[in-house]
Coordinates of N, CA, C and O in Angstrom, one line a residue:
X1 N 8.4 -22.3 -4.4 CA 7.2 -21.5 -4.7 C 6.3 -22.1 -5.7 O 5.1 -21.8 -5.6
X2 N 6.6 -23.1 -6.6 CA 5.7 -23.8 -7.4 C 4.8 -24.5 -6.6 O 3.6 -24.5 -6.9
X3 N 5.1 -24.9 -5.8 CA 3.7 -25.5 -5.0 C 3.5 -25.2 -4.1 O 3.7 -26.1 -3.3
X4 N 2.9 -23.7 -3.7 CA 2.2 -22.5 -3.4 C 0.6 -22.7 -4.2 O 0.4 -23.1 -5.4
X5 N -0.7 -22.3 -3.3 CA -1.5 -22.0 -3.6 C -2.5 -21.4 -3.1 O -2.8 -21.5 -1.9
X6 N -2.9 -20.6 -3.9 CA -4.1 -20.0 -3.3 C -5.1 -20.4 -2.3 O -5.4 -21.6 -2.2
X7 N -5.9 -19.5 -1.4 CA -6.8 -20.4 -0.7 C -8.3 -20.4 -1.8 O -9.1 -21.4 -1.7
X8 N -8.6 -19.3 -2.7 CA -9.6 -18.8 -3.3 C -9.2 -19.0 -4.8 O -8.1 -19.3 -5.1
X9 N -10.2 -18.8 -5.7 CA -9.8 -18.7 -7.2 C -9.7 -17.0 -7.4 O -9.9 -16.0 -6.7
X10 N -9.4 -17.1 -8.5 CA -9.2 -15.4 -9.1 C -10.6 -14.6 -8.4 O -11.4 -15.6 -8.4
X11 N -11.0 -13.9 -8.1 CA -12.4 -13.4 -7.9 C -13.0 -12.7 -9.3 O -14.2 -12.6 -9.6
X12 N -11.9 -12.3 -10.1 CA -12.3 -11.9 -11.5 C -14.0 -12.4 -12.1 O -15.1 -11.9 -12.4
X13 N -13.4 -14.2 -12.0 CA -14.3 -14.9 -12.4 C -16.0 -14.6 -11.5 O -17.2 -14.8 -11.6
X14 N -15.4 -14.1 -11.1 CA -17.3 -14.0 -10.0 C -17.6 -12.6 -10.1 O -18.8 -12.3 -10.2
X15 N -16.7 -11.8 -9.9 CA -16.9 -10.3 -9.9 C -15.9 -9.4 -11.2 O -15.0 -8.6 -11.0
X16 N -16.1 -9.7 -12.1 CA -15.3 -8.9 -13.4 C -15.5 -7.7 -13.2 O -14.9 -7.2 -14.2
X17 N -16.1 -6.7 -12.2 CA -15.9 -5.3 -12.5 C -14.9 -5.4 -11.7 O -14.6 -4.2 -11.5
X18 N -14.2 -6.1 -11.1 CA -13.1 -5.8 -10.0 C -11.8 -4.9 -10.8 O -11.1 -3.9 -10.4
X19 N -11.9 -5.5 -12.1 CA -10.8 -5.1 -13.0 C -11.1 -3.2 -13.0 O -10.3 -2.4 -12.5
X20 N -12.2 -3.1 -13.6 CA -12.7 -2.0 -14.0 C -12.4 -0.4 -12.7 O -11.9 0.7 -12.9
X21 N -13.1 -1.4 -11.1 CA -12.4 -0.9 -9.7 C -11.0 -0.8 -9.7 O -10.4 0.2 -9.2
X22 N -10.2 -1.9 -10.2 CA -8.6 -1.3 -9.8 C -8.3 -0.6 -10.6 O -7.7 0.4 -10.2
X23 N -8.6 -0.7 -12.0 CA -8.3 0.2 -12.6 C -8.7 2.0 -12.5 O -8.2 2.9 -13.1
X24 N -9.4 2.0 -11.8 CA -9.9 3.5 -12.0 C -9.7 4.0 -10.5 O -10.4 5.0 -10.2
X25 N -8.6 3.2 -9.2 CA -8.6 3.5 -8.2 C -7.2 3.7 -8.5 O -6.8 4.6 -7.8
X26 N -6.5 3.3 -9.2 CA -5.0 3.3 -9.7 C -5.2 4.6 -10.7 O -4.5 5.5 -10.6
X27 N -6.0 4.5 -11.3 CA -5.9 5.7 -12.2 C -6.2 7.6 -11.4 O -5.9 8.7 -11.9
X28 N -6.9 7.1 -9.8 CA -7.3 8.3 -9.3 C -5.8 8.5 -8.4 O -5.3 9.6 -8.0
X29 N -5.3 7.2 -8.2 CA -4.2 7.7 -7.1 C -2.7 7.8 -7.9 O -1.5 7.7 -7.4
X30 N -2.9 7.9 -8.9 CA -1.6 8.1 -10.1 C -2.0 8.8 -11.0 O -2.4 8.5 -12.1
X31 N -2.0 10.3 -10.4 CA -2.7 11.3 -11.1 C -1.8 12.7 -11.0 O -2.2 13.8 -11.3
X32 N -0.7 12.2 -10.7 CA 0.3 13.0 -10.9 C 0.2 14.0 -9.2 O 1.2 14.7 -8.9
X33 N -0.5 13.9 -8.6 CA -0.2 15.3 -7.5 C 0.8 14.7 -6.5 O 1.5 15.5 -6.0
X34 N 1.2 13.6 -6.2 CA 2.4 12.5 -5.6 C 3.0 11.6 -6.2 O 2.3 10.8 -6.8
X35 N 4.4 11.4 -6.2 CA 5.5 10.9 -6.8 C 4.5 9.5 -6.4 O 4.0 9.4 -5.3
X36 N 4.5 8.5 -7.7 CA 4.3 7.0 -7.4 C 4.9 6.6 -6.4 O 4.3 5.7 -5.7
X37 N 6.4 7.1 -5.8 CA 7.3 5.8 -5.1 C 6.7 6.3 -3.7 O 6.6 5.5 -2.8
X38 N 6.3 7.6 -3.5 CA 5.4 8.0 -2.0 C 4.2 6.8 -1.8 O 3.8 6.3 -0.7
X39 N 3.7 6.5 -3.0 CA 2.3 5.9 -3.1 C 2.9 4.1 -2.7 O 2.3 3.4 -2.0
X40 N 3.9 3.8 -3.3 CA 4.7 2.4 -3.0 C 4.9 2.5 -1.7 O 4.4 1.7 -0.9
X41 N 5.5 3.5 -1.5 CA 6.4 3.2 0.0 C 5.2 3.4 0.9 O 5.5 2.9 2.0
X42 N 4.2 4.0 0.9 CA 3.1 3.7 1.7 C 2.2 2.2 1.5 O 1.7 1.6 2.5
X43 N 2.1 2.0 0.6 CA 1.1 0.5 -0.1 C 2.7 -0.3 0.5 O 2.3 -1.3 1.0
X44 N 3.9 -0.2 0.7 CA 4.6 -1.4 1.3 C 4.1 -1.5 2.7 O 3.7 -2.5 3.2
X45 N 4.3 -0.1 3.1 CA 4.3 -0.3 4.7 C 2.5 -0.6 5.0 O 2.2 -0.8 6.2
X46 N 1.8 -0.5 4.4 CA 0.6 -1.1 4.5 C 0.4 -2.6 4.8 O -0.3 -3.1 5.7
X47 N 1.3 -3.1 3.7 CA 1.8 -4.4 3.6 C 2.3 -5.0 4.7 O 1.8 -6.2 4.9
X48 N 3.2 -4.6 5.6 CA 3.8 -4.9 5.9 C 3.3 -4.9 7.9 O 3.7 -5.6 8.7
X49 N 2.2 -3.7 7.9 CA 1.3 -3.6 9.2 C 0.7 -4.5 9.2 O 0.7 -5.1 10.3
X50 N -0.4 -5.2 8.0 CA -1.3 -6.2 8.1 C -0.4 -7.4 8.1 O -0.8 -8.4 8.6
X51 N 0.7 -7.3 7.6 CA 1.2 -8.7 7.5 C 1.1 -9.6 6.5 O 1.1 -10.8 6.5
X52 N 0.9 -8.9 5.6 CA 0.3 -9.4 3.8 C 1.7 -9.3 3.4 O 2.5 -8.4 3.2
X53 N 2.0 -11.4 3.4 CA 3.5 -10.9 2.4 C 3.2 -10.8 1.0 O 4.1 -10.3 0.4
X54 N 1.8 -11.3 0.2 CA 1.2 -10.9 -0.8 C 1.7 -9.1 -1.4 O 2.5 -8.6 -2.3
X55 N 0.9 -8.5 -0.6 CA 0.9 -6.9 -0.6 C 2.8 -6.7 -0.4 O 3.3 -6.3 -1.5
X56 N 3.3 -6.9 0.4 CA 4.8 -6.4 0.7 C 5.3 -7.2 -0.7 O 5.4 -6.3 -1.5
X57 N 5.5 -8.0 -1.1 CA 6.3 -8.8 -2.4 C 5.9 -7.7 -3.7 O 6.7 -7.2 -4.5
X58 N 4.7 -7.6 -3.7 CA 4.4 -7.0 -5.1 C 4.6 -5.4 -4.8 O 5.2 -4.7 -5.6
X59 N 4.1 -4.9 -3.7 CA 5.0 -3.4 -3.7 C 6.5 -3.7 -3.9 O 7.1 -3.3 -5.0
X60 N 7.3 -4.5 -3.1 CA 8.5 -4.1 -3.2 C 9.1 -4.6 -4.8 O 10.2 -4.2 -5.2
X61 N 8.4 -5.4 -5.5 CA 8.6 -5.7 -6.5 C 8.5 -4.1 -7.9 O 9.2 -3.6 -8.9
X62 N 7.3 -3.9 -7.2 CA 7.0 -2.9 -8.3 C 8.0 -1.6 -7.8 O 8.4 -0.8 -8.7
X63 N 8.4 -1.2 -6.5 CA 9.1 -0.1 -5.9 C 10.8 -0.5 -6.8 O 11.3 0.4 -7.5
X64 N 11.1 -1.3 -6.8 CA 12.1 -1.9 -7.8 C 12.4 -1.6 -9.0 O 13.3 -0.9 -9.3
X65 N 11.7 -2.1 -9.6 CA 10.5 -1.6 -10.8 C 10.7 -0.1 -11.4 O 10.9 0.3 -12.6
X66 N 10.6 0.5 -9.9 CA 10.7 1.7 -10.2 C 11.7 2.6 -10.0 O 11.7 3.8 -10.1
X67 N 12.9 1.5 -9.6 CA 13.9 2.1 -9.3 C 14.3 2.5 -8.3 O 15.4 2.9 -8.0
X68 N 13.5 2.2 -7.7 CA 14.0 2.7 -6.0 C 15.3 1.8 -5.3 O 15.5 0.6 -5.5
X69 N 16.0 2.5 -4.5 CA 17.1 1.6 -4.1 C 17.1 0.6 -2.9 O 16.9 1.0 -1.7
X70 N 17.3 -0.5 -3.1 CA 17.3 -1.8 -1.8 C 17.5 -0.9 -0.9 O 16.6 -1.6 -0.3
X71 N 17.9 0.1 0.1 CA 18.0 0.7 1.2 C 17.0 1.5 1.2 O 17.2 1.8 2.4
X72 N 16.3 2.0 0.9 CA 14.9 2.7 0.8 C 14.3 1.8 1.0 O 13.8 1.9 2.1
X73 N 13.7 0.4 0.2 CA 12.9 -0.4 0.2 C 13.1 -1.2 1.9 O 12.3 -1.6 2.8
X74 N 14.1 -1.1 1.8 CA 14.6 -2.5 2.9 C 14.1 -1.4 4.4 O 13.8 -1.9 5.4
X75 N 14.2 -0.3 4.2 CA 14.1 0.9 5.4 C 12.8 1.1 6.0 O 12.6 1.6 7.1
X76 N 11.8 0.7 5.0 CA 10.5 1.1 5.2 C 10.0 0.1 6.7 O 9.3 0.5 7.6
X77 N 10.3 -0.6 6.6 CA 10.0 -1.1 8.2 C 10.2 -0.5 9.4 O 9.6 -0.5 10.5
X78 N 11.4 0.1 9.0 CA 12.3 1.5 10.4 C 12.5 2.5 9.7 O 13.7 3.0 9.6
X79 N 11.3 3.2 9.1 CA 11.8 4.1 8.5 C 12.0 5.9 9.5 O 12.5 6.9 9.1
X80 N 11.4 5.4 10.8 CA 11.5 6.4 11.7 C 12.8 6.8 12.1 O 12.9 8.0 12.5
X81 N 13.8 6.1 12.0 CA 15.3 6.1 12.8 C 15.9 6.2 11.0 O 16.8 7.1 10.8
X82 N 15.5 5.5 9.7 CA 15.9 5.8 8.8 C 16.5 7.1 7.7 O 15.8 8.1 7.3
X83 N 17.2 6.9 7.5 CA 18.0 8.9 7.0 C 17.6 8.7 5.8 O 17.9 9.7 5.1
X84 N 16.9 7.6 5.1 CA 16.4 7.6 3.6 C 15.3 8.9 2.9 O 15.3 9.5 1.9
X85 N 14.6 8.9 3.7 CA 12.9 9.7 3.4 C 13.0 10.7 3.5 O 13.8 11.2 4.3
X86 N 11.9 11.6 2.5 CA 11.8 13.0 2.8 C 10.7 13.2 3.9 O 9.8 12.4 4.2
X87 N 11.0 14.8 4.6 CA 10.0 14.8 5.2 C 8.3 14.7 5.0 O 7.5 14.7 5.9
X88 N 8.1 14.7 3.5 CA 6.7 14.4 3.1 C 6.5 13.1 3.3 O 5.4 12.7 3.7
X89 N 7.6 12.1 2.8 CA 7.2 10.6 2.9 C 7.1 10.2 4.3 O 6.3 9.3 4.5
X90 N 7.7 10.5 4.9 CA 7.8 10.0 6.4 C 6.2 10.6 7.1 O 5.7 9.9 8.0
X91 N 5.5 12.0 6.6 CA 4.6 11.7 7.2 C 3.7 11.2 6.4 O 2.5 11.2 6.8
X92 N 3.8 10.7 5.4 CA 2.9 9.8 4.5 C 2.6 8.4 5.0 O 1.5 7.9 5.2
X93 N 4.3 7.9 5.2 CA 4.3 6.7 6.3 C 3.6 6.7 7.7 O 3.1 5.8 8.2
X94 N 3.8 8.0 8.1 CA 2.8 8.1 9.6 C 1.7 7.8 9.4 O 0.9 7.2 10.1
X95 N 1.5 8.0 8.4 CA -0.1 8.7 8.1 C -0.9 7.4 7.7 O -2.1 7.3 7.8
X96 N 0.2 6.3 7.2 CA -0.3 4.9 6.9 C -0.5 3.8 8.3 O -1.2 2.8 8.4
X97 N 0.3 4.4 9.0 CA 0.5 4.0 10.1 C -0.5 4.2 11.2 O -0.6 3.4 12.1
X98 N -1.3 5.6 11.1 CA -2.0 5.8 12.2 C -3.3 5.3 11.9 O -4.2 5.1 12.7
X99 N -3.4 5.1 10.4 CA -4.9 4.7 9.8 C -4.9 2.9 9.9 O -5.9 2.2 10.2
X100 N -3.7 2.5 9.6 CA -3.9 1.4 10.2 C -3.3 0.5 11.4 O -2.8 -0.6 11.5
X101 N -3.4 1.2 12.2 CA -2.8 1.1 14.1 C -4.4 1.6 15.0 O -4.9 2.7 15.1
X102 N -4.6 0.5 15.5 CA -5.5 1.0 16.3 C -5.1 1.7 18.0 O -4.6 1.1 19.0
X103 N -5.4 2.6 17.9 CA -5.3 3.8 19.2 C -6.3 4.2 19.9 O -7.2 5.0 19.6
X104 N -6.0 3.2 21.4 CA -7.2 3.0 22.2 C -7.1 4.4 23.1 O -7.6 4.4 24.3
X105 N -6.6 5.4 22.7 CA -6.6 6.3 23.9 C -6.9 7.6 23.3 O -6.8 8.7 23.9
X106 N -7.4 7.5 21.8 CA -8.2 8.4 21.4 C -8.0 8.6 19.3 O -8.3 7.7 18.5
X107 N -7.6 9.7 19.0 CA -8.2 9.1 17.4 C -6.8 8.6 16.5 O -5.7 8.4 17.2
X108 N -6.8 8.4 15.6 CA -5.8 7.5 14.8 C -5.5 8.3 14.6 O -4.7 8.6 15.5
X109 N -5.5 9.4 13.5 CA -5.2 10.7 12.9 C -5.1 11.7 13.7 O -5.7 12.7 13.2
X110 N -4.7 11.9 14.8 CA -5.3 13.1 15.8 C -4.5 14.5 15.0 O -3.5 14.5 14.3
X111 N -5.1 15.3 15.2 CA -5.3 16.8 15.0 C -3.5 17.1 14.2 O -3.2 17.2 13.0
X112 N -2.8 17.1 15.2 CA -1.6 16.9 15.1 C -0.9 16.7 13.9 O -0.3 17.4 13.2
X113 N -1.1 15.2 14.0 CA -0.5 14.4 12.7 C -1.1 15.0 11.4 O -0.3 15.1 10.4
X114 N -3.0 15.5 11.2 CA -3.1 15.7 9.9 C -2.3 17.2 9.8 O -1.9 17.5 8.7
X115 N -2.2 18.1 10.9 CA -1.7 19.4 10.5 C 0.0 19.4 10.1 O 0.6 20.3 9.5
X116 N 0.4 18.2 10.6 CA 2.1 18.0 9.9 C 1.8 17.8 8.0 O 2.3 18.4 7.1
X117 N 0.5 16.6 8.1 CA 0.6 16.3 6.7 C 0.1 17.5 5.7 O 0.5 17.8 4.6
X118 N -1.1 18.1 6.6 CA -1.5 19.4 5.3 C -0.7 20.6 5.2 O -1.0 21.5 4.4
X119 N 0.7 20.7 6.1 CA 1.6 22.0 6.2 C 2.9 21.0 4.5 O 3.7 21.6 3.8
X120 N 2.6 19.5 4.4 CA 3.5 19.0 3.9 C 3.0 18.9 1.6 O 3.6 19.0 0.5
X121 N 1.3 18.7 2.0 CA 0.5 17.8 1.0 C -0.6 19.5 1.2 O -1.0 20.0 2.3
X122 N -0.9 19.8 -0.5 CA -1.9 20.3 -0.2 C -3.5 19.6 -0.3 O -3.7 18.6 0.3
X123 N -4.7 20.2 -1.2 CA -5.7 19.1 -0.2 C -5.8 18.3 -1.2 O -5.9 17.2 -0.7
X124 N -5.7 18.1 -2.8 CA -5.5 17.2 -4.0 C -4.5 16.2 -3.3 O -4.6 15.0 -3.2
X125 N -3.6 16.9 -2.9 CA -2.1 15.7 -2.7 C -2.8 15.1 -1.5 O -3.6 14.2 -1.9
X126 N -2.9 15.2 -0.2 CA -3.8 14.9 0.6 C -5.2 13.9 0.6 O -5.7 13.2 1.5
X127 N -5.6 14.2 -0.9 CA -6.8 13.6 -1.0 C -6.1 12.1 -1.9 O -6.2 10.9 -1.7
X128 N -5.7 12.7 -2.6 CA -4.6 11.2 -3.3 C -3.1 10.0 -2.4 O -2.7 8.9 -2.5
X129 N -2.7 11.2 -1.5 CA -2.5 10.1 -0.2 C -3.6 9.1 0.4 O -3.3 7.9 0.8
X130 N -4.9 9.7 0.4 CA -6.0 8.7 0.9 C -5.9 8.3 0.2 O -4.8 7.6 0.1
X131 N -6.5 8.4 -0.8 CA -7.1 7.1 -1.9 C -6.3 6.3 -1.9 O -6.7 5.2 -2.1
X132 N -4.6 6.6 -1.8 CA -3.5 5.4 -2.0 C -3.7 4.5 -0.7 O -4.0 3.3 -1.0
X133 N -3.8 4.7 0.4 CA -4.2 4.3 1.6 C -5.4 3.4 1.4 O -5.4 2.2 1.5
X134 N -6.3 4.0 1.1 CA -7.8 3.1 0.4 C -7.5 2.0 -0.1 O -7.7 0.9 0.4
X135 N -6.8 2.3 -1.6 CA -6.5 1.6 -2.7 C -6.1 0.6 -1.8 O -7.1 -0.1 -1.5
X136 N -4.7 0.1 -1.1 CA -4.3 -0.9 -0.6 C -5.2 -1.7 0.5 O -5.3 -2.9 0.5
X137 N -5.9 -0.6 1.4 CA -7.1 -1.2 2.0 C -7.9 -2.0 1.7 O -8.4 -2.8 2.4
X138 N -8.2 -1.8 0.3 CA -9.5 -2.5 -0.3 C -9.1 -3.9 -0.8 O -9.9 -4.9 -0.9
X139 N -7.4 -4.1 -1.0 CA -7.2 -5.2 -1.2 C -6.9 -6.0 -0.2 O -7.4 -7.1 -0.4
X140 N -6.4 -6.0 0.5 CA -5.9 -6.5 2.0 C -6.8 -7.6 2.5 O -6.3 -8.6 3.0
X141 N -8.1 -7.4 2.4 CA -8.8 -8.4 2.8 C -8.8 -9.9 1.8 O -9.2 -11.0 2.0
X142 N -8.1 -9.3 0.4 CA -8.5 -10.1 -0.2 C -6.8 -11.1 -0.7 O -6.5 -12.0 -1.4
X143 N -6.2 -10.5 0.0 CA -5.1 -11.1 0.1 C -5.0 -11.6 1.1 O -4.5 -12.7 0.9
X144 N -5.3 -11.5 2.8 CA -5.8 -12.3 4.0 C -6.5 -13.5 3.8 O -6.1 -14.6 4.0
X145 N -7.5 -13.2 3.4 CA -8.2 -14.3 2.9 C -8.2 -15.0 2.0 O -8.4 -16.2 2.3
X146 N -7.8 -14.7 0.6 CA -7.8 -15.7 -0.7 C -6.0 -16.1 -0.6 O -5.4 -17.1 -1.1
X147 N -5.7 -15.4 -0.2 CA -3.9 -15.4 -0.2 C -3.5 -15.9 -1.6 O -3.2 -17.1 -1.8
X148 N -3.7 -14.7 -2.5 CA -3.0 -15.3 -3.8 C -1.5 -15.4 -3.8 O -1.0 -14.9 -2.8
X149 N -0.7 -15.8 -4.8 CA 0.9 -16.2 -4.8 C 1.5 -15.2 -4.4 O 0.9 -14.3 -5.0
X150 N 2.2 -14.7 -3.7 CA 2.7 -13.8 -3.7 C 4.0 -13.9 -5.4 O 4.5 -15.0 -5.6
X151 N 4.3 -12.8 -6.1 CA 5.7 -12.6 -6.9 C 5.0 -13.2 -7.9 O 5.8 -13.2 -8.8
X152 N 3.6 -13.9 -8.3 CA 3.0 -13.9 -9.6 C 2.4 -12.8 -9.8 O 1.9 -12.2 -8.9
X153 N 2.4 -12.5 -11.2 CA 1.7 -11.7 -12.3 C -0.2 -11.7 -11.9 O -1.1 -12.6 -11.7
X154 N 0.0 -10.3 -11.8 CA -1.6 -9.9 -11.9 C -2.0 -11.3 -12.7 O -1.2 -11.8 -13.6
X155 N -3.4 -11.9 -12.2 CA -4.4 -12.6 -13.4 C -3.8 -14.0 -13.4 O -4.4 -15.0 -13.9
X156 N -2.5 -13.9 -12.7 CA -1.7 -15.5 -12.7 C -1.2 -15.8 -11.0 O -0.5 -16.7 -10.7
X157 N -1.6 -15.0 -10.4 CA -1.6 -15.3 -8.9 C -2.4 -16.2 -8.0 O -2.3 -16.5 -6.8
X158 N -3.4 -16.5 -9.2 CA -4.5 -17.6 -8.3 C -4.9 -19.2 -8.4 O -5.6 -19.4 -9.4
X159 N -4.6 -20.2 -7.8 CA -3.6 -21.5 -8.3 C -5.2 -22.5 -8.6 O -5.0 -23.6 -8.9
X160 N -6.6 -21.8 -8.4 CA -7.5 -22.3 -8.2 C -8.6 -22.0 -9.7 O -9.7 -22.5 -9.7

């Protein structure tokens, strides 16, 4: 892993409010109406749709972190057949899944799926499942593209 490198430099250096954006996107989606590890285990499986082993290393690092147990973490790829999740997380997981799965035969979210998640999430919790969803969106591109280290430290991930 030492010689691993970025394709990009920190973006810090060119855009310093980036800090100021994670911070207050983190601060809106850790605002207490959803357990952090719902917000992990969705930011993993986000990770793990795009294929960001960036994004998957550092959720499952921090789901760790947080305690969560190697069979929960390790499940989130099959978490549908998995006996780990509650029924809120599993449609949290859907819910990460349908936003980023493209569905040519009509909407991603259909009717359906959001009325499992609003009988689960009221509209705060609901509105902070997005943002968690967002939150990881917004970085995705920037792990595709710059592909910082994956398992380094915020601010020390970028070899450029």
């Amino acid at each position: 892993m030492e010689n691993l490198q970025s394709r990009l430099p920190d973006p810090a250096q060119f855009f310093p409010e980036l800090g100021t954006i994670a911070t207050a996107i983190t601060k809106a989606t850790h605002n207490g109406a959803i357990p952090r590890t719902t917000i992990g285990l969705v930011q993993l499986r986000a990770g793990q749709i795009v294929g960001s082993t960036y994004h998957t290393v550092r959720q499952t690092g921090l789901l760790r972190g947080a305690g969560e147990t190697e069979e929960r973490i390790t499940a989130v790829a099959s978490w549908r057949d998995a006996p780990y999740f509650t029924a809120a997380e599993r449609v949290a997981l859907e819910l990460v899944e349908a936003v980023l799965t493209a569905n040519p035969s009509g909407d991603r979210v259909p009717d359906e799926l959001y009325a499992r998640a609003a009988a689960l999430y009221d509209e705060k919790e609901l509105w902070t499942l997005t943002l968690a969803i967002s939150q990881i969106c917004f970085f995705v591109p920037v792990a595709l593209v710059a592909r910082p280290i994956p398992g380094r430290p915020l601010g020390k991930n970028y070899s450029k």
